[in-house]
Short mmCIF file of N, CA, C and O in Angstrom, two decimals:
data_model
loop_
_atom_site.label_atom_id
_atom_site.label_comp_id
_atom_site.label_asym_id
_atom_site.label_seq_id
_atom_site.Cartn_x
_atom_site.Cartn_y
_atom_site.Cartn_z
N MET A 605 19.93 -6.87 -33.68
CA MET A 605 19.91 -6.14 -33.88
C MET A 605 18.02 -6.45 -32.27
O MET A 605 18.29 -5.35 -32.36
N ASN A 606 18.82 -7.28 -32.03
CA ASN A 606 17.72 -7.79 -30.87
C ASN A 606 18.49 -7.53 -29.42
O ASN A 606 19.41 -8.42 -28.62
N GLN A 607 19.77 -6.45 -29.92
CA GLN A 607 20.51 -5.89 -28.87
C GLN A 607 19.59 -5.01 -27.51
O GLN A 607 18.94 -3.90 -27.36
N ASN A 608 19.31 -6.01 -25.85
CA ASN A 608 18.14 -5.35 -25.25
C ASN A 608 18.92 -4.39 -24.20
O ASN A 608 18.82 -2.60 -23.63
N ASP A 609 20.37 -4.56 -24.11
CA ASP A 609 21.43 -3.76 -23.72
C ASP A 609 21.96 -1.87 -23.85
O ASP A 609 21.87 -1.45 -23.16
N ALA A 610 21.94 -1.94 -25.24
CA ALA A 610 22.10 -0.95 -26.21
C ALA A 610 21.19 0.68 -26.20
O ALA A 610 20.35 -0.46 -26.90
N PRO A 611 22.20 0.88 -26.38
CA PRO A 611 20.10 1.82 -27.16
C PRO A 611 19.84 2.18 -28.39
O PRO A 611 20.95 1.29 -28.84
N ILE A 612 19.31 2.81 -28.19
CA ILE A 612 18.90 2.95 -30.17
C ILE A 612 20.68 3.18 -31.31
O ILE A 612 20.45 4.85 -31.12
N GLY A 613 20.23 2.33 -32.05
CA GLY A 613 21.43 3.15 -33.08
C GLY A 613 23.03 3.20 -32.29
O GLY A 613 24.03 3.18 -33.21
N SER A 614 23.07 1.84 -31.89
CA SER A 614 24.15 2.04 -30.67
C SER A 614 25.36 1.42 -31.78
O SER A 614 26.33 0.86 -32.50
N GLY A 615 24.46 0.29 -32.95
CA GLY A 615 24.95 -1.27 -34.13
C GLY A 615 25.68 0.01 -35.70
O GLY A 615 25.48 -0.56 -36.13
N VAL A 616 24.90 1.79 -35.25
CA VAL A 616 25.54 1.92 -36.50
C VAL A 616 26.78 2.58 -36.20
O VAL A 616 26.86 3.06 -36.14
N GLU A 617 27.43 1.77 -37.93
CA GLU A 617 28.85 2.47 -37.86
C GLU A 617 29.16 3.73 -37.73
O GLU A 617 27.74 4.71 -38.71
N GLY A 618 30.16 4.67 -37.37
CA GLY A 618 29.67 5.75 -36.71
C GLY A 618 29.36 6.41 -36.15
O GLY A 618 28.91 7.78 -36.03
N ALA A 619 28.34 6.10 -35.33
CA ALA A 619 27.50 6.69 -34.51
C ALA A 619 27.87 5.92 -32.63
O ALA A 619 27.29 6.99 -32.15
N GLU A 620 29.89 5.64 -33.33
CA GLU A 620 30.03 6.70 -32.06
C GLU A 620 30.07 7.52 -30.81
O GLU A 620 30.06 7.35 -29.97
N ASP A 621 29.84 8.88 -31.52
CA ASP A 621 29.49 10.05 -31.18
C ASP A 621 28.82 10.25 -30.06
O ASP A 621 28.03 11.29 -29.29
N ASN A 622 27.10 9.71 -31.21
CA ASN A 622 25.99 10.17 -30.17
C ASN A 622 25.89 9.24 -29.05
O ASN A 622 24.43 9.41 -29.54
N VAL A 623 26.38 8.22 -29.39
CA VAL A 623 25.87 7.91 -28.41
C VAL A 623 25.34 8.29 -26.68
O VAL A 623 26.66 8.06 -26.95
N VAL A 624 23.94 7.99 -25.86
CA VAL A 624 24.16 9.16 -25.43
C VAL A 624 24.12 7.31 -24.12
O VAL A 624 23.27 6.32 -24.40
N ALA A 625 25.26 8.26 -23.07
CA ALA A 625 24.49 6.64 -21.58
C ALA A 625 23.78 6.73 -22.09
O ALA A 625 23.26 7.54 -21.23
N GLY A 626 23.83 5.36 -20.77
CA GLY A 626 22.06 5.57 -20.03
C GLY A 626 20.76 4.86 -20.43
O GLY A 626 21.09 4.90 -22.31
N ALA A 627 19.16 4.74 -20.10
CA ALA A 627 18.28 5.19 -21.02
C ALA A 627 18.29 6.27 -22.05
O ALA A 627 18.39 7.20 -20.95
N GLU A 628 17.81 6.10 -22.64
CA GLU A 628 17.18 6.55 -24.00
C GLU A 628 15.24 7.56 -23.13
O GLU A 628 15.26 9.10 -23.64
N ALA A 629 15.10 6.76 -22.43
CA ALA A 629 14.22 7.80 -21.77
C ALA A 629 13.45 6.80 -20.31
O ALA A 629 13.71 5.90 -20.43
N THR A 630 12.47 8.00 -19.97
CA THR A 630 12.78 7.27 -18.76
C THR A 630 11.12 7.33 -18.80
O THR A 630 10.19 8.14 -19.36
N THR A 631 10.56 8.04 -17.66
CA THR A 631 9.15 7.11 -16.94
C THR A 631 8.08 8.22 -17.07
O THR A 631 9.00 8.26 -16.27
N VAL A 632 7.46 8.96 -17.36
CA VAL A 632 6.22 10.02 -18.11
C VAL A 632 5.51 10.03 -16.82
O VAL A 632 4.72 8.82 -16.81
N SER A 633 5.43 10.43 -15.14
CA SER A 633 4.42 10.28 -14.34
C SER A 633 3.80 12.49 -14.23
O SER A 633 5.02 12.81 -13.53
N LYS A 634 2.73 11.08 -13.99
CA LYS A 634 2.37 13.34 -14.38
C LYS A 634 1.56 12.97 -12.70
O LYS A 634 0.11 12.13 -12.85
N GLN A 635 1.31 13.29 -12.23
CA GLN A 635 0.59 14.58 -11.10
C GLN A 635 -1.60 14.07 -11.49
O GLN A 635 -0.81 15.48 -11.63
N THR A 636 -1.56 13.98 -11.67
CA THR A 636 -2.83 14.32 -11.50
C THR A 636 -3.84 14.44 -11.14
O THR A 636 -3.91 13.52 -9.43
N THR A 637 -5.20 14.69 -10.45
CA THR A 637 -6.68 14.61 -9.46
C THR A 637 -6.85 12.99 -9.31
O THR A 637 -6.73 12.77 -8.74
N GLU A 638 -6.32 11.94 -10.53
CA GLU A 638 -7.21 11.05 -10.49
C GLU A 638 -5.86 9.68 -9.50
O GLU A 638 -6.98 9.73 -8.35
N THR A 639 -3.61 10.64 -9.96
CA THR A 639 -3.58 9.76 -8.59
C THR A 639 -3.63 10.18 -7.80
O THR A 639 -3.22 9.16 -6.45
N LEU A 640 -3.33 11.89 -6.82
CA LEU A 640 -3.98 12.10 -6.10
C LEU A 640 -4.74 11.89 -5.18
O LEU A 640 -4.14 11.08 -4.41
N MET A 641 -6.10 11.71 -5.81
CA MET A 641 -7.22 10.74 -4.96
C MET A 641 -6.57 9.44 -4.56
O MET A 641 -7.66 9.55 -3.56
N ALA A 642 -6.09 8.84 -5.05
CA ALA A 642 -5.71 7.18 -5.31
C ALA A 642 -4.34 7.43 -4.38
O ALA A 642 -4.92 6.61 -3.55
N GLY A 643 -3.88 8.01 -3.70
CA GLY A 643 -2.60 8.06 -2.97
C GLY A 643 -3.48 8.38 -2.01
O GLY A 643 -3.67 8.07 -0.19
N GLU A 644 -4.43 9.81 -1.90
CA GLU A 644 -4.96 9.76 -0.78
C GLU A 644 -6.52 9.14 0.05
O GLU A 644 -6.42 8.42 0.96
N LYS A 645 -6.61 7.14 -1.22
CA LYS A 645 -7.15 6.62 -0.47
C LYS A 645 -6.60 5.89 -0.50
O LYS A 645 -6.95 4.97 0.78
N ILE A 646 -5.68 5.42 -0.84
CA ILE A 646 -4.41 4.97 0.05
C ILE A 646 -3.51 5.46 1.63
O ILE A 646 -3.96 4.29 2.76
N MET A 647 -3.56 6.16 1.52
CA MET A 647 -3.28 6.02 3.02
C MET A 647 -4.35 6.00 3.63
O MET A 647 -4.27 6.31 4.93
N GLU A 648 -5.66 7.33 3.10
CA GLU A 648 -6.84 6.66 4.43
C GLU A 648 -7.00 4.91 4.67
O GLU A 648 -7.54 4.95 5.86
N ALA A 649 -6.71 4.31 4.29
CA ALA A 649 -7.32 2.87 4.46
C ALA A 649 -5.92 2.75 5.04
O ALA A 649 -6.05 1.36 5.84
N LEU A 650 -4.90 2.70 4.76
CA LEU A 650 -4.01 3.42 6.12
C LEU A 650 -4.58 2.80 7.58
O LEU A 650 -3.86 2.12 7.60
N GLU A 651 -4.70 3.90 7.24
CA GLU A 651 -4.77 5.00 8.56
C GLU A 651 -6.02 4.34 9.99
O GLU A 651 -5.50 4.07 10.44
N LEU A 652 -6.78 4.07 8.78
CA LEU A 652 -8.27 3.27 8.98
C LEU A 652 -7.77 1.32 9.30
O LEU A 652 -8.41 1.77 10.33
N ALA A 653 -6.97 1.05 8.64
CA ALA A 653 -6.20 -0.06 9.16
C ALA A 653 -5.14 -0.41 10.52
O ALA A 653 -5.10 -1.05 11.35
N ASP A 654 -4.38 0.43 9.71
CA ASP A 654 -3.25 0.86 11.99
C ASP A 654 -3.93 1.18 12.95
O ASP A 654 -3.81 0.16 13.80
N ASN A 655 -4.88 2.08 11.92
CA ASN A 655 -5.36 2.52 13.89
C ASN A 655 -6.41 1.32 14.68
O ASN A 655 -6.31 0.88 15.92
N GLU A 656 -7.72 0.21 13.58
CA GLU A 656 -8.01 -0.81 13.38
C GLU A 656 -6.75 -1.60 14.57
O GLU A 656 -7.14 -2.11 15.50
N ILE A 657 -6.01 -2.61 13.98
CA ILE A 657 -4.99 -3.30 15.19
C ILE A 657 -4.24 -2.50 15.50
O ILE A 657 -3.88 -3.30 16.87
N GLU A 658 -3.94 -1.11 15.24
CA GLU A 658 -3.22 -0.72 17.45
C GLU A 658 -4.88 -1.41 18.51
O GLU A 658 -3.60 -1.01 19.31
N THR A 659 -5.72 -0.62 18.15
CA THR A 659 -6.86 -1.23 19.50
C THR A 659 -7.00 -1.99 19.94
O THR A 659 -6.26 -2.30 21.04
N PHE A 660 -7.12 -3.56 18.60
CA PHE A 660 -7.24 -4.06 19.30
C PHE A 660 -5.77 -5.34 19.74
O PHE A 660 -5.84 -6.04 20.82
N ARG A 661 -4.77 -4.08 19.68
CA ARG A 661 -3.83 -4.99 20.38
C ARG A 661 -3.72 -4.33 21.72
O ARG A 661 -2.82 -5.06 22.97
N GLU A 662 -3.93 -3.15 21.67
CA GLU A 662 -3.71 -2.48 22.77
C GLU A 662 -5.26 -3.81 23.70
O GLU A 662 -4.78 -3.95 24.86
N TYR A 663 -6.37 -3.78 23.27
CA TYR A 663 -6.98 -4.39 23.40
C TYR A 663 -6.41 -5.49 24.69
O TYR A 663 -6.32 -6.19 25.40
N GLU A 664 -5.63 -6.57 23.97
CA GLU A 664 -5.33 -8.09 23.65
C GLU A 664 -3.72 -7.50 24.87
O GLU A 664 -4.34 -8.69 26.01
N GLU A 665 -3.37 -6.14 24.88
CA GLU A 665 -2.43 -6.13 25.98
C GLU A 665 -2.65 -6.37 27.55
O GLU A 665 -2.23 -6.96 28.62
N ALA A 666 -4.09 -5.25 27.59
CA ALA A 666 -4.37 -4.85 28.63
C ALA A 666 -5.20 -6.33 29.29
O ALA A 666 -4.88 -6.51 30.71
N LYS A 667 -5.63 -7.09 28.61
CA LYS A 667 -5.52 -8.57 28.83
C LYS A 667 -5.74 -10.05 29.50
O LYS A 667 -5.62 -10.11 30.52
N SER A 668 -4.08 -9.45 28.31
CA SER A 668 -2.88 -10.55 28.82
C SER A 668 -2.32 -10.26 30.57
O SER A 668 -1.58 -10.81 31.25
N LYS A 669 -2.73 -8.72 30.98
CA LYS A 669 -1.73 -8.64 31.81
C LYS A 669 -2.50 -8.50 32.65
O LYS A 669 -2.17 -8.59 33.77
N GLY A 670 -3.90 -8.66 33.03
CA GLY A 670 -5.62 -9.23 33.71
C GLY A 670 -6.40 -7.33 34.12
O GLY A 670 -6.31 -7.42 35.48
N GLY A 671 -5.67 -7.15 33.62
CA GLY A 671 -6.08 -4.94 33.52
C GLY A 671 -7.54 -5.65 33.09
O GLY A 671 -8.20 -4.08 33.86
N LEU A 672 -8.09 -5.81 32.70
CA LEU A 672 -9.35 -6.00 32.54
C LEU A 672 -10.17 -8.03 32.33
O LEU A 672 -9.18 -8.56 32.96
N SER A 673 -11.15 -7.13 33.46
CA SER A 673 -12.40 -8.76 33.68
C SER A 673 -12.85 -9.36 31.71
O SER A 673 -12.57 -8.33 30.79
N GLU A 674 -13.01 -10.17 31.89
CA GLU A 674 -13.72 -11.43 31.58
C GLU A 674 -14.44 -11.40 31.11
O GLU A 674 -15.36 -10.87 29.60
N GLN A 675 -15.45 -9.67 31.46
CA GLN A 675 -17.48 -8.86 31.46
C GLN A 675 -16.98 -8.25 30.30
O GLN A 675 -17.94 -7.98 29.49
N ILE A 676 -15.69 -7.17 30.27
CA ILE A 676 -15.59 -6.45 29.39
C ILE A 676 -15.71 -6.85 27.95
O ILE A 676 -14.68 -7.24 27.22
N ALA A 677 -16.29 -6.22 27.13
CA ALA A 677 -16.45 -6.31 25.88
C ALA A 677 -14.77 -5.68 25.00
O ALA A 677 -14.51 -4.70 25.18
N PRO A 678 -15.05 -6.22 23.54
CA PRO A 678 -13.99 -5.87 23.13
C PRO A 678 -14.48 -4.06 22.49
O PRO A 678 -15.77 -4.03 22.60
N PRO A 679 -13.20 -4.08 22.22
CA PRO A 679 -13.71 -2.36 21.71
C PRO A 679 -13.87 -2.74 19.76
O PRO A 679 -14.83 -3.66 19.13
N PRO A 680 -15.75 -1.13 19.99
CA PRO A 680 -16.07 -1.82 18.62
C PRO A 680 -15.25 -1.71 17.15
O PRO A 680 -14.74 -0.65 17.42
N ARG A 681 -15.70 -2.41 16.25
CA ARG A 681 -14.45 -2.29 15.19
C ARG A 681 -14.89 -0.60 14.63
O ARG A 681 -16.70 -1.08 14.45
N ASN A 682 -14.22 -0.93 13.79
CA ASN A 682 -14.70 0.21 12.74
C ASN A 682 -15.68 0.09 11.70
O ASN A 682 -15.57 -0.98 10.49
N PRO A 683 -15.85 1.33 11.64
CA PRO A 683 -18.22 1.07 10.95
C PRO A 683 -17.66 0.84 9.66
O PRO A 683 -18.21 0.11 8.81
N VAL A 684 -16.49 0.90 9.35
CA VAL A 684 -16.11 1.46 7.54
C VAL A 684 -16.14 -0.67 7.56
O VAL A 684 -16.31 -2.18 6.65
N LEU A 685 -14.99 -0.71 8.12
CA LEU A 685 -15.19 -1.76 8.26
C LEU A 685 -16.06 -4.07 8.67
O LEU A 685 -15.89 -4.90 8.15
N ALA A 686 -16.58 -2.97 9.68
CA ALA A 686 -18.08 -4.13 10.03
C ALA A 686 -19.11 -3.80 9.00
O ALA A 686 -19.39 -4.77 8.02
N ALA A 687 -19.07 -3.30 7.87
CA ALA A 687 -19.57 -2.42 6.97
C ALA A 687 -20.21 -3.19 5.80
O ALA A 687 -20.11 -4.60 5.24
N TYR A 688 -18.53 -3.54 5.76
CA TYR A 688 -17.08 -4.88 4.60
C TYR A 688 -16.78 -6.33 5.03
O TYR A 688 -17.26 -6.86 4.72
N ASP A 689 -17.53 -6.10 6.10
CA ASP A 689 -17.30 -7.30 7.07
C ASP A 689 -15.21 -7.91 7.10
O ASP A 689 -15.61 -10.00 6.18
N VAL A 690 -14.55 -7.29 7.05
CA VAL A 690 -13.70 -7.80 6.07
C VAL A 690 -12.62 -7.51 7.71
O VAL A 690 -12.61 -6.20 8.58
N GLU A 691 -11.09 -7.98 7.27
CA GLU A 691 -9.91 -7.47 8.62
C GLU A 691 -9.24 -6.01 7.88
O GLU A 691 -9.45 -5.99 6.28
N PRO A 692 -9.13 -5.62 8.87
CA PRO A 692 -7.91 -4.52 8.32
C PRO A 692 -6.93 -4.51 7.36
O PRO A 692 -7.08 -4.20 6.03
N GLU A 693 -6.64 -6.68 6.96
CA GLU A 693 -5.44 -6.63 6.00
C GLU A 693 -6.01 -5.88 4.98
O GLU A 693 -5.83 -5.42 3.54
N GLU A 694 -7.75 -6.48 4.56
CA GLU A 694 -8.17 -6.82 3.88
C GLU A 694 -8.54 -5.54 2.96
O GLU A 694 -9.10 -5.85 1.87
N TYR A 695 -8.72 -4.89 4.03
CA TYR A 695 -9.32 -4.05 3.76
C TYR A 695 -9.24 -3.44 2.66
O TYR A 695 -8.41 -2.25 1.82
N VAL A 696 -7.46 -2.82 3.15
CA VAL A 696 -6.01 -2.09 3.13
C VAL A 696 -6.40 -2.97 1.26
O VAL A 696 -6.25 -2.16 0.28
N LEU A 697 -6.03 -4.30 0.90
CA LEU A 697 -5.44 -4.88 -0.27
C LEU A 697 -6.75 -4.70 -1.15
O LEU A 697 -5.85 -4.22 -1.83
N ARG A 698 -7.99 -4.39 -1.02
CA ARG A 698 -9.26 -3.66 -1.81
C ARG A 698 -9.13 -3.50 -2.71
O ARG A 698 -9.74 -2.73 -4.00
N VAL A 699 -8.88 -1.55 -1.54
CA VAL A 699 -8.56 -0.36 -2.13
C VAL A 699 -7.50 0.14 -2.85
O VAL A 699 -7.70 0.66 -3.28
N ILE A 700 -6.54 -1.15 -2.65
CA ILE A 700 -4.86 -0.68 -4.23
C ILE A 700 -5.56 -1.88 -4.51
O ILE A 700 -5.84 -0.90 -5.83
N GLU A 701 -5.79 -2.11 -5.31
CA GLU A 701 -6.87 -3.08 -6.05
C GLU A 701 -7.38 -2.85 -6.90
O GLU A 701 -8.31 -3.11 -8.31
N ARG A 702 -8.41 -1.50 -6.63
CA ARG A 702 -9.56 -1.07 -7.17
C ARG A 702 -8.71 0.60 -8.31
O ARG A 702 -9.99 0.66 -7.91
N ILE A 703 -7.64 0.58 -7.68
CA ILE A 703 -6.79 1.48 -8.02
C ILE A 703 -6.54 1.44 -9.63
O ILE A 703 -5.57 0.71 -9.26
N PRO A 704 -6.90 2.32 -11.23
CA PRO A 704 -5.73 2.04 -11.50
C PRO A 704 -4.75 2.11 -11.72
O PRO A 704 -4.46 2.74 -11.25
N GLY A 705 -4.29 0.41 -12.27
CA GLY A 705 -2.67 0.58 -13.38
C GLY A 705 -2.05 1.74 -13.41
O GLY A 705 -0.60 1.75 -12.73
N THR A 706 -2.59 2.74 -14.39
CA THR A 706 -2.38 4.01 -14.44
C THR A 706 -1.67 4.96 -14.09
O THR A 706 -1.21 6.10 -13.71
N ALA A 707 -2.75 4.68 -12.98
CA ALA A 707 -2.75 5.36 -11.72
C ALA A 707 -1.78 5.61 -10.24
O ALA A 707 -1.59 5.78 -9.48
N LEU A 708 -1.52 3.57 -10.59
CA LEU A 708 -1.04 3.24 -8.75
C LEU A 708 0.15 3.47 -8.74
O LEU A 708 0.33 4.00 -8.10
N TYR A 709 0.48 3.89 -9.78
CA TYR A 709 2.37 4.49 -9.30
C TYR A 709 3.15 5.84 -9.45
O TYR A 709 2.92 6.04 -8.51
N ASP A 710 1.91 6.67 -9.56
CA ASP A 710 2.21 7.19 -9.32
C ASP A 710 1.61 8.19 -7.83
O ASP A 710 1.72 8.85 -7.56
N ALA A 711 0.17 6.84 -7.20
CA ALA A 711 -0.64 7.67 -6.03
C ALA A 711 0.25 6.70 -5.31
O ALA A 711 0.40 6.99 -4.09
N LEU A 712 0.98 5.97 -5.39
CA LEU A 712 2.23 5.12 -4.47
C LEU A 712 3.20 6.43 -3.88
O LEU A 712 3.59 6.48 -3.03
N LEU A 713 4.56 6.64 -5.88
CA LEU A 713 5.32 7.88 -5.72
C LEU A 713 4.46 9.20 -3.82
O LEU A 713 5.18 9.88 -3.67
N VAL A 714 3.31 9.64 -4.19
CA VAL A 714 2.10 10.61 -3.28
C VAL A 714 2.70 9.98 -1.88
O VAL A 714 2.57 11.01 -1.43
N LEU A 715 2.85 8.66 -1.64
CA LEU A 715 2.32 8.39 -0.02
C LEU A 715 3.71 9.39 0.44
O LEU A 715 4.87 8.90 0.38
N PRO A 716 3.35 9.62 1.82
CA PRO A 716 4.15 10.34 2.76
C PRO A 716 5.71 8.47 3.44
O PRO A 716 4.44 8.00 3.40
N PHE A 717 7.14 9.17 4.02
CA PHE A 717 7.74 7.87 4.57
C PHE A 717 6.90 6.38 5.08
O PHE A 717 6.65 5.82 5.19
N GLY A 718 5.96 7.35 5.89
CA GLY A 718 5.13 6.98 6.70
C GLY A 718 4.33 5.84 7.40
O GLY A 718 4.61 4.72 6.90
N LYS A 719 3.55 6.17 5.70
CA LYS A 719 2.66 5.29 5.45
C LYS A 719 3.29 4.18 4.53
O LYS A 719 3.20 3.49 4.48
N VAL A 720 5.13 4.66 3.72
CA VAL A 720 5.77 3.10 3.06
C VAL A 720 5.59 2.39 4.10
O VAL A 720 5.91 1.04 3.16
N VAL A 721 6.41 2.70 5.19
CA VAL A 721 6.84 1.65 6.02
C VAL A 721 5.51 0.70 5.97
O VAL A 721 4.86 0.21 6.48
N SER A 722 3.82 1.93 6.38
CA SER A 722 3.18 0.82 6.60
C SER A 722 2.69 -0.08 5.67
O SER A 722 2.15 -0.97 6.07
N LEU A 723 2.56 -0.42 4.97
CA LEU A 723 2.11 -0.52 3.35
C LEU A 723 2.77 -2.37 3.30
O LEU A 723 2.47 -2.42 3.08
N MET A 724 4.46 -1.47 3.49
CA MET A 724 5.40 -2.68 3.76
C MET A 724 4.98 -3.73 5.03
O MET A 724 5.31 -4.33 4.03
N ARG A 725 4.49 -3.33 5.76
CA ARG A 725 3.87 -4.57 6.76
C ARG A 725 2.97 -4.76 6.12
O ARG A 725 2.57 -6.58 6.01
N TYR A 726 1.98 -4.33 5.37
CA TYR A 726 0.84 -4.73 4.89
C TYR A 726 1.65 -5.94 3.69
O TYR A 726 0.93 -7.67 3.66
N LEU A 727 2.30 -5.95 2.09
CA LEU A 727 3.04 -6.37 1.63
C LEU A 727 3.75 -7.56 2.14
O LEU A 727 3.40 -8.38 1.35
N ASN A 728 3.72 -7.42 3.64
CA ASN A 728 4.97 -8.89 3.77
C ASN A 728 3.68 -9.89 4.17
O ASN A 728 3.99 -10.47 4.04
N PHE A 729 2.37 -9.48 5.17
CA PHE A 729 1.64 -9.76 5.53
C PHE A 729 1.05 -10.87 4.37
O PHE A 729 0.59 -11.45 4.05
N TRP A 730 0.81 -10.10 2.42
CA TRP A 730 0.46 -10.49 2.35
C TRP A 730 0.75 -12.20 1.88
O TRP A 730 0.42 -12.72 0.83
N ALA A 731 2.53 -11.44 1.34
CA ALA A 731 3.45 -12.44 0.87
C ALA A 731 3.29 -13.79 1.65
O ALA A 731 3.22 -14.31 0.73
N GLN A 732 3.68 -13.39 3.00
CA GLN A 732 3.61 -14.14 3.46
C GLN A 732 1.65 -15.91 3.07
O GLN A 732 2.24 -16.80 3.74
N LYS A 733 0.11 -15.09 3.88
CA LYS A 733 -1.06 -15.31 3.43
C LYS A 733 -0.43 -16.07 2.20
O LYS A 733 -1.66 -17.60 2.63
N VAL A 734 0.60 -15.98 1.21
CA VAL A 734 0.12 -16.49 -0.08
C VAL A 734 0.86 -17.51 -0.21
O VAL A 734 0.51 -18.92 -1.03
N SER A 735 2.40 -17.47 0.36
CA SER A 735 2.86 -19.08 -0.18
C SER A 735 2.44 -19.94 1.40
O SER A 735 1.91 -19.65 2.36
#
């Protein structure tokens, strides 16, 4: 009775003709306004965090090359990140954590490929931080 890989009805005599190969059902994914808005929130968070990281990376590169004197202040932080007083990686994590689990799967499906690559960098950062 507990056959994990066999479809329902495959153990019944004479059911060999009616057995369909593969999965019996797949996940239902319906794009609703909630999932589209969640996808947009993720994209905005990724864009904000990527821009913040890139700005400070450029500043550090220019500083290391000697193009900037020591008196020049670093670029201002993004107002959103400054208001929450978080780093870009933590901000993306907070945005993703606030999305309901039911909408998260479909929200991730609407991300463009470039944003998926960016999200993978953050996933890598979070995984390294945990271990």
